[in-house]
């Protein structure tokens, strides 16, 4: 790969935007204002004050949010009664999500760690205090978990550069497919040997467990990738290869999930297994291509209609395919659709991942993320009987990471040793897909009233091992990428680089 002259702009916490051939700007350099002709204008603003004077706007901001929140709660309480009282079920659901968001902001402000860690711990604490258990709200949680994948997968694929993927398809596919495949196989074998898991349940867990979480490490990757001396387009390499990894997780999970829980004949089951990924890609590319023409680029409401076209289309696809037992199709379709649509919109002047659609997805995900991790945490019940499982799970995690990172390093055949180490740091994070998918098997067993003790045990183990992996790998991967990344990717000279290649 040749040197790239691109600039990466981090707009806010956890949000990344990739520009081509533009001067690098930071949040303090501009603010966004929308005009009547729907153009975005960059207007310089004054540099923020430091110390007490600089903290006043922040205090007023959160005080305003607190007052508005109390007003909304009061309105809901007087309108809908006891369900919104201090011990009402809707209040408990809401307040746990609010505390998860607040604690996440505090954690990130104090340590720079991703806020999702605090949100997950908030849910675990709520369950430990017997304040909230989402097992009592499986219908609500199941509904939300049909929305989460559409938002996070759509948000990520709007950043994909299809031209980059075509040009570097060997590197992207190798990093996205082979480490994932080897980790799934390794995990299925370990679960069968150490915990007597059936192979189908082992693959189900593996498809969740092996997914890399790009949103955790992308802010650090973009900060490093903005260096003009870099030898690779790191943001696109990590984003597209990680997206391929995610597509495999969502697609294969849907296939195995449907295989386990759908009551259909074997012929139909194997037909779905063979066609799921292909059908998802075909649907996604078709709908994304249609987004090129609908709405028309000269439509006055083109901004709003484009956002709704891909978002509502993705939601419809996910709900309908799950209803008919074709799990996994919609996740792959959303990835293909938004990547295709973003490519067409870029030709009309919408910058890649810097347009109204990507902004809408970021805003929706900012609201969904704390609730997702908090509600997932409420499934994790801490008790004395789980110590053996956690110890075995930790050993399995070490084995799987060793295999995964070894394969990932081997796939970086034309990189230096330091660059391979950077890939290993980035490729160890587990969080988003894991949190979305890990309680689904347990939810299904509860909602269907299936009293099979063995299946309940498998589902409980699946959820607990996944939450353990999130809590261990997310902070480690983030800190390694954030602090070691600039050192590992620093280029002294081309001669030194050539000498260090293995």
Coordinates of C-alpha atoms in Angstrom, one line a residue:
X1 CA 0.0 0.0 0.0
X2 CA 1.1 3.5 -0.8
X3 CA 1.2 6.5 1.6
X4 CA -2.1 8.2 2.0
X5 CA -2.7 11.9 2.5
X6 CA -5.9 11.8 4.5
X7 CA -6.9 13.6 7.7
X8 CA -9.0 12.1 10.5
X9 CA -11.2 14.3 12.5
X10 CA -12.6 13.2 15.9
X11 CA -15.8 15.1 16.4
X12 CA -16.8 13.8 19.8
X13 CA -16.2 10.8 22.1
X14 CA -16.2 7.6 20.2
X15 CA -17.2 9.3 16.9
X16 CA -14.9 9.2 13.9
X17 CA -14.9 10.9 10.5
X18 CA -12.6 10.3 7.6
X19 CA -11.8 13.0 5.1
X20 CA -9.6 12.9 2.0
X21 CA -7.1 15.6 1.1
X22 CA -8.3 18.1 3.8
X23 CA -6.6 20.0 6.5
X24 CA -6.9 18.4 9.9
X25 CA -9.3 20.1 12.3
X26 CA -10.2 19.4 15.9
X27 CA -13.5 20.1 17.7
X28 CA -12.3 23.4 19.0
X29 CA -11.7 24.6 15.5
X30 CA -15.3 24.7 14.3
X31 CA -18.9 24.3 15.2
X32 CA -21.7 23.1 12.9
X33 CA -24.7 25.3 11.9
X34 CA -27.5 24.2 9.6
X35 CA -28.9 26.8 7.2
X36 CA -32.2 26.8 5.2
X37 CA -30.5 25.4 2.1
X38 CA -29.3 22.5 4.2
X39 CA -25.6 23.1 3.7
X40 CA -23.2 22.7 6.6
X41 CA -21.1 25.7 7.3
X42 CA -18.0 25.6 9.4
X43 CA -17.8 28.7 11.7
X44 CA -14.8 29.4 13.8
X45 CA -15.5 29.7 17.5
X46 CA -13.6 31.1 20.4
X47 CA -11.1 29.0 22.3
X48 CA -12.6 27.6 25.5
X49 CA -11.5 29.0 28.8
X50 CA -9.8 26.8 31.3
X51 CA -10.2 26.5 35.1
X52 CA -13.4 27.5 36.9
X53 CA -14.6 29.7 34.1
X54 CA -14.3 26.9 31.6
X55 CA -16.2 24.5 33.9
X56 CA -19.2 26.8 34.2
X57 CA -20.8 25.9 30.8
X58 CA -20.3 22.2 31.5
X59 CA -22.0 22.5 34.9
X60 CA -24.9 24.4 33.4
X61 CA -25.2 21.9 30.6
X62 CA -25.6 18.9 33.0
X63 CA -27.9 20.9 35.3
X64 CA -30.1 21.7 32.4
X65 CA -30.2 18.0 31.5
X66 CA -31.1 17.1 35.1
X67 CA -34.0 19.6 35.2
X68 CA -35.3 18.4 31.9
X69 CA -35.1 14.8 33.0
X70 CA -37.0 15.5 36.2
X71 CA -39.7 17.4 34.2
X72 CA -40.1 14.5 31.8
X73 CA -40.3 12.0 34.6
X74 CA -42.9 14.1 36.4
X75 CA -44.9 14.4 33.3
X76 CA -44.8 10.6 32.7
X77 CA -45.6 9.9 36.4
X78 CA -48.8 12.0 36.5
X79 CA -49.9 10.7 33.1
X80 CA -49.2 7.0 33.5
X81 CA -49.4 6.4 37.2
X82 CA -47.5 3.9 39.4
X83 CA -45.4 2.3 36.6
X84 CA -43.4 5.6 36.6
X85 CA -43.2 5.9 40.4
X86 CA -39.9 5.5 42.1
X87 CA -40.5 1.7 42.3
X88 CA -42.3 1.4 39.0
X89 CA -41.1 -1.0 36.3
X90 CA -40.7 1.7 33.6
X91 CA -38.9 4.0 36.0
X92 CA -36.4 1.3 37.0
X93 CA -35.7 0.5 33.3
X94 CA -35.1 4.2 32.6
X95 CA -33.1 5.2 35.7
X96 CA -30.6 2.3 35.2
X97 CA -30.0 3.5 31.6
X98 CA -29.6 7.1 32.8
X99 CA -27.1 6.1 35.6
X100 CA -25.3 3.9 33.0
X101 CA -24.9 6.9 30.7
X102 CA -23.8 9.2 33.6
X103 CA -21.3 6.8 35.0
X104 CA -19.9 6.2 31.6
X105 CA -19.3 10.0 31.1
X106 CA -17.6 10.1 34.5
X107 CA -15.4 7.1 33.8
X108 CA -14.3 8.5 30.4
X109 CA -13.7 11.9 31.8
X110 CA -11.5 10.6 34.6
X111 CA -9.6 7.8 32.8
X112 CA -10.3 8.1 29.0
X113 CA -11.6 4.4 29.2
X114 CA -14.7 3.7 27.0
X115 CA -18.0 4.5 28.8
X116 CA -19.4 1.1 28.0
X117 CA -17.4 -0.4 30.8
X118 CA -19.2 1.7 33.4
X119 CA -22.5 1.0 31.8
X120 CA -22.0 -2.8 31.9
X121 CA -20.9 -2.6 35.6
X122 CA -24.0 -0.5 36.3
X123 CA -26.2 -3.2 35.0
X124 CA -24.3 -5.9 37.0
X125 CA -24.7 -3.8 40.2
X126 CA -28.4 -3.3 39.5
X127 CA -28.8 -7.1 39.2
X128 CA -26.8 -7.7 42.3
X129 CA -28.9 -5.3 44.3
X130 CA -32.1 -7.0 42.9
X131 CA -33.2 -3.6 41.5
X132 CA -33.5 -4.7 37.8
X133 CA -33.3 -8.1 36.0
X134 CA -34.1 -8.0 32.3
X135 CA -35.2 -11.7 32.5
X136 CA -38.4 -10.1 33.7
X137 CA -38.6 -7.9 30.6
X138 CA -37.7 -10.4 27.9
X139 CA -40.3 -8.9 25.5
X140 CA -38.8 -5.4 25.9
X141 CA -35.2 -6.5 25.8
X142 CA -35.9 -8.7 22.7
X143 CA -37.5 -5.8 20.9
X144 CA -34.5 -3.5 21.7
X145 CA -32.0 -6.1 20.5
X146 CA -33.6 -6.1 17.1
X147 CA -32.9 -2.4 16.9
X148 CA -29.3 -2.3 18.3
X149 CA -27.7 -4.3 15.4
X150 CA -29.2 -2.1 12.7
X151 CA -27.9 1.0 14.3
X152 CA -24.4 -0.1 15.2
X153 CA -23.8 -2.0 11.9
X154 CA -25.2 0.8 9.8
X155 CA -23.1 3.4 11.6
X156 CA -19.9 1.4 11.1
X157 CA -20.5 0.6 7.4
X158 CA -21.1 4.2 6.5
X159 CA -17.4 4.7 7.0
X160 CA -16.3 1.9 4.5
X161 CA -14.4 3.0 1.5
X162 CA -15.5 0.5 -1.2
X163 CA -12.6 1.5 -3.5
X164 CA -10.1 0.8 -0.7
X165 CA -11.7 -2.6 -0.1
X166 CA -11.5 -3.5 -3.8
X167 CA -7.9 -2.4 -4.0
X168 CA -6.7 -4.1 -0.8
X169 CA -9.2 -7.1 -0.8
X170 CA -6.5 -9.6 0.1
X171 CA -5.4 -7.8 3.2
X172 CA -8.9 -6.9 4.3
X173 CA -10.3 -10.4 3.8
X174 CA -7.3 -12.1 5.4
X175 CA -7.5 -10.0 8.5
X176 CA -11.3 -10.1 8.7
X177 CA -11.9 -13.8 8.0
X178 CA -9.0 -16.0 9.1
X179 CA -8.4 -14.8 12.7
X180 CA -12.2 -14.9 13.2
X181 CA -12.5 -18.4 11.8
X182 CA -9.6 -19.8 13.9
X183 CA -10.9 -18.3 17.1
X184 CA -14.4 -19.8 16.5
X185 CA -12.9 -23.2 15.9
X186 CA -10.6 -23.0 18.9
X187 CA -13.4 -21.8 21.2
X188 CA -15.8 -24.6 20.0
X189 CA -13.1 -27.2 20.7
X190 CA -12.3 -25.8 24.1
X191 CA -15.9 -25.6 25.2
X192 CA -16.5 -29.2 24.1
X193 CA -13.4 -30.4 26.0
X194 CA -13.6 -28.4 29.2
X195 CA -17.3 -27.8 29.6
X196 CA -18.9 -30.6 27.6
X197 CA -20.6 -28.1 25.3
X198 CA -22.4 -29.5 22.1
X199 CA -20.7 -28.4 18.9
X200 CA -23.6 -26.3 17.8
X201 CA -23.6 -24.3 21.0
X202 CA -19.9 -24.0 20.8
X203 CA -20.1 -22.4 17.4
X204 CA -23.0 -20.2 18.6
X205 CA -20.8 -18.9 21.4
X206 CA -17.7 -18.7 19.1
X207 CA -19.6 -16.5 16.5
X208 CA -20.2 -14.0 19.3
X209 CA -16.9 -14.3 21.1
X210 CA -14.7 -13.9 18.0
X211 CA -16.1 -10.5 16.9
X212 CA -13.6 -7.6 17.1
X213 CA -15.0 -4.3 18.3
X214 CA -13.8 -1.5 16.1
X215 CA -15.6 1.4 17.9
X216 CA -13.5 0.8 21.0
X217 CA -10.2 1.4 19.3
X218 CA -11.1 3.6 16.3
X219 CA -10.6 6.9 18.0
X220 CA -7.0 5.9 18.8
X221 CA -6.5 4.5 15.3
X222 CA -7.7 7.7 13.8
X223 CA -5.4 9.8 16.0
X224 CA -2.5 7.7 14.9
X225 CA -3.6 7.4 11.3
X226 CA -3.7 11.1 10.8
X227 CA 0.1 11.1 10.9
X228 CA 1.3 12.0 7.3
X229 CA 4.2 9.6 7.7
X230 CA 2.1 6.5 8.1
X231 CA 2.7 3.6 5.7
X232 CA -0.9 2.3 5.7
X233 CA -4.3 3.8 5.6
X234 CA -4.9 2.5 9.1
X235 CA -8.4 3.8 9.7
X236 CA -9.8 2.2 6.6
X237 CA -7.8 -1.1 7.1
X238 CA -9.1 -1.5 10.7
X239 CA -12.6 -0.3 9.8
X240 CA -13.1 -2.5 6.8
X241 CA -11.3 -5.6 8.0
X242 CA -13.1 -5.3 11.4
X243 CA -16.4 -4.8 9.5
X244 CA -15.8 -8.0 7.6
X245 CA -15.2 -9.8 11.0
X246 CA -18.4 -8.3 12.3
X247 CA -20.4 -9.4 9.2
X248 CA -19.2 -13.0 9.8
X249 CA -20.2 -12.9 13.5
X250 CA -23.7 -11.5 12.8
X251 CA -24.3 -13.8 9.8
X252 CA -23.0 -17.0 11.3
X253 CA -24.7 -16.3 14.7
X254 CA -28.0 -15.9 12.9
X255 CA -27.6 -19.1 11.0
X256 CA -26.7 -21.2 14.1
X257 CA -29.3 -19.5 16.2
X258 CA -32.0 -20.3 13.7
X259 CA -30.7 -23.9 13.4
X260 CA -31.0 -24.4 17.1
X261 CA -34.3 -22.7 17.9
X262 CA -36.3 -23.0 14.7
X263 CA -38.8 -25.9 14.4
X264 CA -38.5 -26.6 10.7
X265 CA -37.5 -29.7 8.7
X266 CA -33.8 -30.4 8.1
X267 CA -34.0 -29.6 4.4
X268 CA -35.2 -26.0 5.0
X269 CA -32.6 -25.6 7.8
X270 CA -29.7 -26.5 5.6
X271 CA -31.1 -24.3 2.8
X272 CA -31.0 -21.3 5.1
X273 CA -27.5 -22.1 6.2
X274 CA -26.3 -22.2 2.6
X275 CA -28.1 -19.1 1.5
X276 CA -28.1 -16.7 4.5
X277 CA -24.9 -14.7 3.7
X278 CA -25.6 -14.6 0.0
X279 CA -29.2 -13.4 0.4
X280 CA -28.0 -10.8 2.9
X281 CA -25.4 -9.3 0.6
X282 CA -27.8 -9.4 -2.4
X283 CA -30.6 -7.6 -0.4
X284 CA -28.2 -5.0 1.0
X285 CA -26.5 -4.1 -2.3
X286 CA -29.9 -3.9 -4.0
X287 CA -31.4 -1.6 -1.4
X288 CA -28.2 0.5 -1.2
X289 CA -28.2 0.9 -4.9
X290 CA -31.8 2.0 -4.8
X291 CA -30.8 4.6 -2.3
X292 CA -28.8 6.2 -5.2
X293 CA -32.0 7.1 -6.9
X294 CA -34.6 7.4 -4.1
X295 CA -35.0 10.1 -3.0
X296 CA -33.8 12.2 -5.9
X297 CA -30.7 14.3 -5.1
X298 CA -32.6 17.5 -5.9
X299 CA -35.4 16.7 -3.5
X300 CA -35.7 19.5 -0.9
X301 CA -36.0 16.8 1.8
X302 CA -33.2 14.6 0.4
X303 CA -31.4 14.7 3.7
X304 CA -34.2 13.5 5.9
X305 CA -35.5 11.0 3.3
X306 CA -32.0 9.4 2.7
X307 CA -31.6 8.8 6.5
X308 CA -35.1 7.3 6.8
X309 CA -34.6 5.2 3.6
X310 CA -31.6 3.2 4.9
X311 CA -32.5 3.3 8.6
X312 CA -36.2 2.2 8.3
X313 CA -35.2 -0.2 5.5
X314 CA -32.7 -1.9 7.8
X315 CA -35.2 -2.1 10.7
X316 CA -37.8 -3.6 8.5
X317 CA -35.4 -6.2 7.1
X318 CA -34.3 -7.2 10.6
X319 CA -37.8 -7.6 12.1
X320 CA -39.2 -9.4 9.0
X321 CA -36.3 -11.8 8.6
X322 CA -36.2 -12.7 12.2
X323 CA -40.0 -13.3 12.1
X324 CA -39.6 -15.8 9.4
X325 CA -36.5 -17.5 11.0
X326 CA -33.9 -16.1 8.7
X327 CA -31.6 -14.7 11.4
X328 CA -28.4 -13.2 10.2
X329 CA -29.7 -12.1 6.8
X330 CA -30.6 -8.6 7.9
X331 CA -27.2 -7.9 9.7
X332 CA -25.3 -8.7 6.6
X333 CA -27.8 -6.7 4.5
X334 CA -27.4 -3.6 6.6
X335 CA -23.6 -3.7 6.3
X336 CA -23.8 -4.1 2.5
X337 CA -26.7 -1.6 2.1
X338 CA -25.1 1.3 4.0
X339 CA -21.6 0.8 2.5
X340 CA -23.2 0.8 -1.0
X341 CA -25.4 3.8 -0.3
X342 CA -22.4 5.8 1.2
X343 CA -20.4 5.1 -2.0
X344 CA -23.2 6.5 -4.2
X345 CA -23.9 9.4 -1.9
X346 CA -20.2 10.3 -2.0
X347 CA -20.4 10.8 -5.8
X348 CA -23.2 13.3 -5.1
X349 CA -21.0 15.3 -2.8
X350 CA -21.8 13.7 0.6
X351 CA -18.4 13.1 2.3
X352 CA -17.8 9.6 3.4
X353 CA -19.1 9.2 7.0
X354 CA -19.5 13.0 7.3
X355 CA -23.1 13.5 6.3
X356 CA -26.5 13.7 7.7
X357 CA -27.0 9.9 7.7
X358 CA -23.9 9.1 9.6
X359 CA -24.8 11.9 12.1
X360 CA -28.2 10.4 12.6
X361 CA -26.8 7.0 13.3
X362 CA -24.2 8.4 15.8
X363 CA -26.9 10.3 17.7
X364 CA -29.2 7.2 17.9
X365 CA -26.2 5.0 18.9
X366 CA -25.2 7.5 21.7
X367 CA -28.7 6.9 23.2
X368 CA -28.7 3.1 22.7
X369 CA -25.2 2.3 23.9
X370 CA -25.7 2.9 27.7
X371 CA -29.0 1.0 27.7
X372 CA -27.5 -1.9 25.7
X373 CA -24.6 -2.5 28.1
X374 CA -26.6 -1.8 31.3
X375 CA -29.4 -4.2 30.3
X376 CA -26.8 -6.8 29.3
X377 CA -25.2 -6.5 32.7
X378 CA -28.4 -7.3 34.5
X379 CA -28.2 -10.9 33.1
X380 CA -24.9 -11.4 34.8
X381 CA -25.7 -12.8 38.3
X382 CA -22.7 -12.9 40.7
X383 CA -22.8 -16.0 42.9
X384 CA -20.4 -18.4 44.6
X385 CA -21.0 -21.2 42.1
X386 CA -19.6 -19.4 39.2
X387 CA -16.0 -19.2 40.3
X388 CA -15.0 -22.4 38.6
X389 CA -16.7 -21.4 35.4
X390 CA -14.9 -18.0 35.4
X391 CA -11.6 -19.6 36.0
X392 CA -12.1 -22.0 33.1
X393 CA -13.4 -19.1 31.0
X394 CA -10.3 -17.1 31.7
X395 CA -8.1 -19.9 30.5
X396 CA -10.2 -20.3 27.4
X397 CA -10.0 -16.6 26.7
X398 CA -6.2 -16.7 26.9
X399 CA -6.1 -19.7 24.5
X400 CA -8.5 -18.1 22.0
X401 CA -6.6 -14.7 22.1
X402 CA -3.3 -16.5 21.6
X403 CA -4.6 -18.3 18.5
X404 CA -6.4 -15.3 17.1
X405 CA -3.5 -12.8 17.5
X406 CA -1.0 -15.3 16.1
X407 CA -3.1 -15.8 13.0
X408 CA -3.7 -12.0 12.7
X409 CA 0.1 -11.4 12.9
X410 CA 0.7 -14.0 10.2
X411 CA -1.9 -12.3 8.0
X412 CA 0.1 -9.1 8.1
X413 CA 2.7 -10.5 5.8
X414 CA 4.1 -7.2 4.5
X415 CA 4.1 -5.3 7.8
X416 CA 6.9 -4.6 10.2
X417 CA 7.1 -6.3 13.6
X418 CA 5.8 -3.2 15.3
X419 CA 2.9 -2.9 12.9
X420 CA 2.0 -6.5 13.5
X421 CA 2.0 -5.8 17.3
X422 CA -0.3 -2.8 16.7
X423 CA -2.7 -5.1 14.8
X424 CA -2.6 -7.5 17.7
X425 CA -3.4 -4.7 20.2
X426 CA -6.4 -3.6 18.0
X427 CA -7.6 -7.1 17.3
X428 CA -8.2 -8.2 20.9
X429 CA -11.1 -5.9 21.8
X430 CA -14.5 -7.5 22.4
X431 CA -17.6 -5.5 23.3
X432 CA -20.3 -4.3 20.9
X433 CA -21.5 -7.4 19.1
X434 CA -20.9 -9.5 22.2
X435 CA -23.2 -7.3 24.3
X436 CA -25.9 -7.3 21.6
X437 CA -26.0 -11.1 21.0
X438 CA -25.0 -12.8 24.2
X439 CA -28.4 -12.8 26.1
X440 CA -30.5 -13.7 23.0
X441 CA -30.4 -17.5 23.6
X442 CA -31.4 -17.0 27.2
X443 CA -34.2 -14.7 26.2
X444 CA -35.5 -17.1 23.7
X445 CA -35.6 -20.0 26.1
X446 CA -37.4 -17.9 28.7
X447 CA -39.9 -16.5 26.3
X448 CA -40.6 -19.9 24.7
X449 CA -41.1 -21.5 28.2
X450 CA -38.5 -24.2 27.4
X451 CA -37.6 -25.9 30.7
X452 CA -34.6 -27.8 29.4
X453 CA -32.1 -27.5 32.2
X454 CA -29.1 -28.3 29.9
X455 CA -30.1 -25.6 27.4
X456 CA -30.6 -23.1 30.2
X457 CA -27.1 -24.0 31.5
X458 CA -25.6 -23.6 28.1
X459 CA -27.3 -20.2 27.6
X460 CA -26.2 -19.0 31.1
X461 CA -22.6 -20.0 30.5
X462 CA -22.6 -18.4 27.1
X463 CA -23.7 -15.1 28.6
X464 CA -21.3 -15.2 31.5
X465 CA -18.3 -16.0 29.5
X466 CA -19.1 -13.3 27.0
X467 CA -19.5 -10.6 29.7
X468 CA -16.2 -11.8 31.2
X469 CA -14.4 -11.4 27.9
X470 CA -15.9 -7.8 27.5
X471 CA -14.7 -6.7 30.9
X472 CA -11.2 -8.1 30.4
X473 CA -10.4 -7.3 26.8
X474 CA -12.1 -3.9 26.3
X475 CA -9.9 -1.8 28.7
X476 CA -6.7 -3.7 27.8
X477 CA -7.1 -3.4 24.1
X478 CA -8.1 0.3 24.4
X479 CA -5.1 1.2 26.6
X480 CA -2.6 -0.7 24.5
X481 CA -3.9 0.9 21.3
X482 CA -4.1 4.3 22.8
X483 CA -0.7 4.4 24.5
X484 CA 1.5 2.0 22.5
X485 CA 0.0 2.7 19.1
X486 CA 1.9 6.0 18.5
X487 CA 5.1 4.2 19.5
X488 CA 4.6 1.1 17.4
X489 CA 3.6 3.1 14.3
X490 CA 6.2 5.8 14.5
X491 CA 8.4 5.7 11.4
X492 CA 12.1 6.7 11.8
X493 CA 13.2 6.3 8.3
X494 CA 12.4 4.1 5.3
X495 CA 15.8 2.4 5.7
X496 CA 15.0 1.4 9.3
X497 CA 11.6 0.3 8.2
X498 CA 13.0 -2.0 5.5
X499 CA 15.5 -3.5 7.9
X500 CA 12.8 -4.3 10.5
X501 CA 10.5 -6.2 8.1
X502 CA 10.2 -9.8 8.9

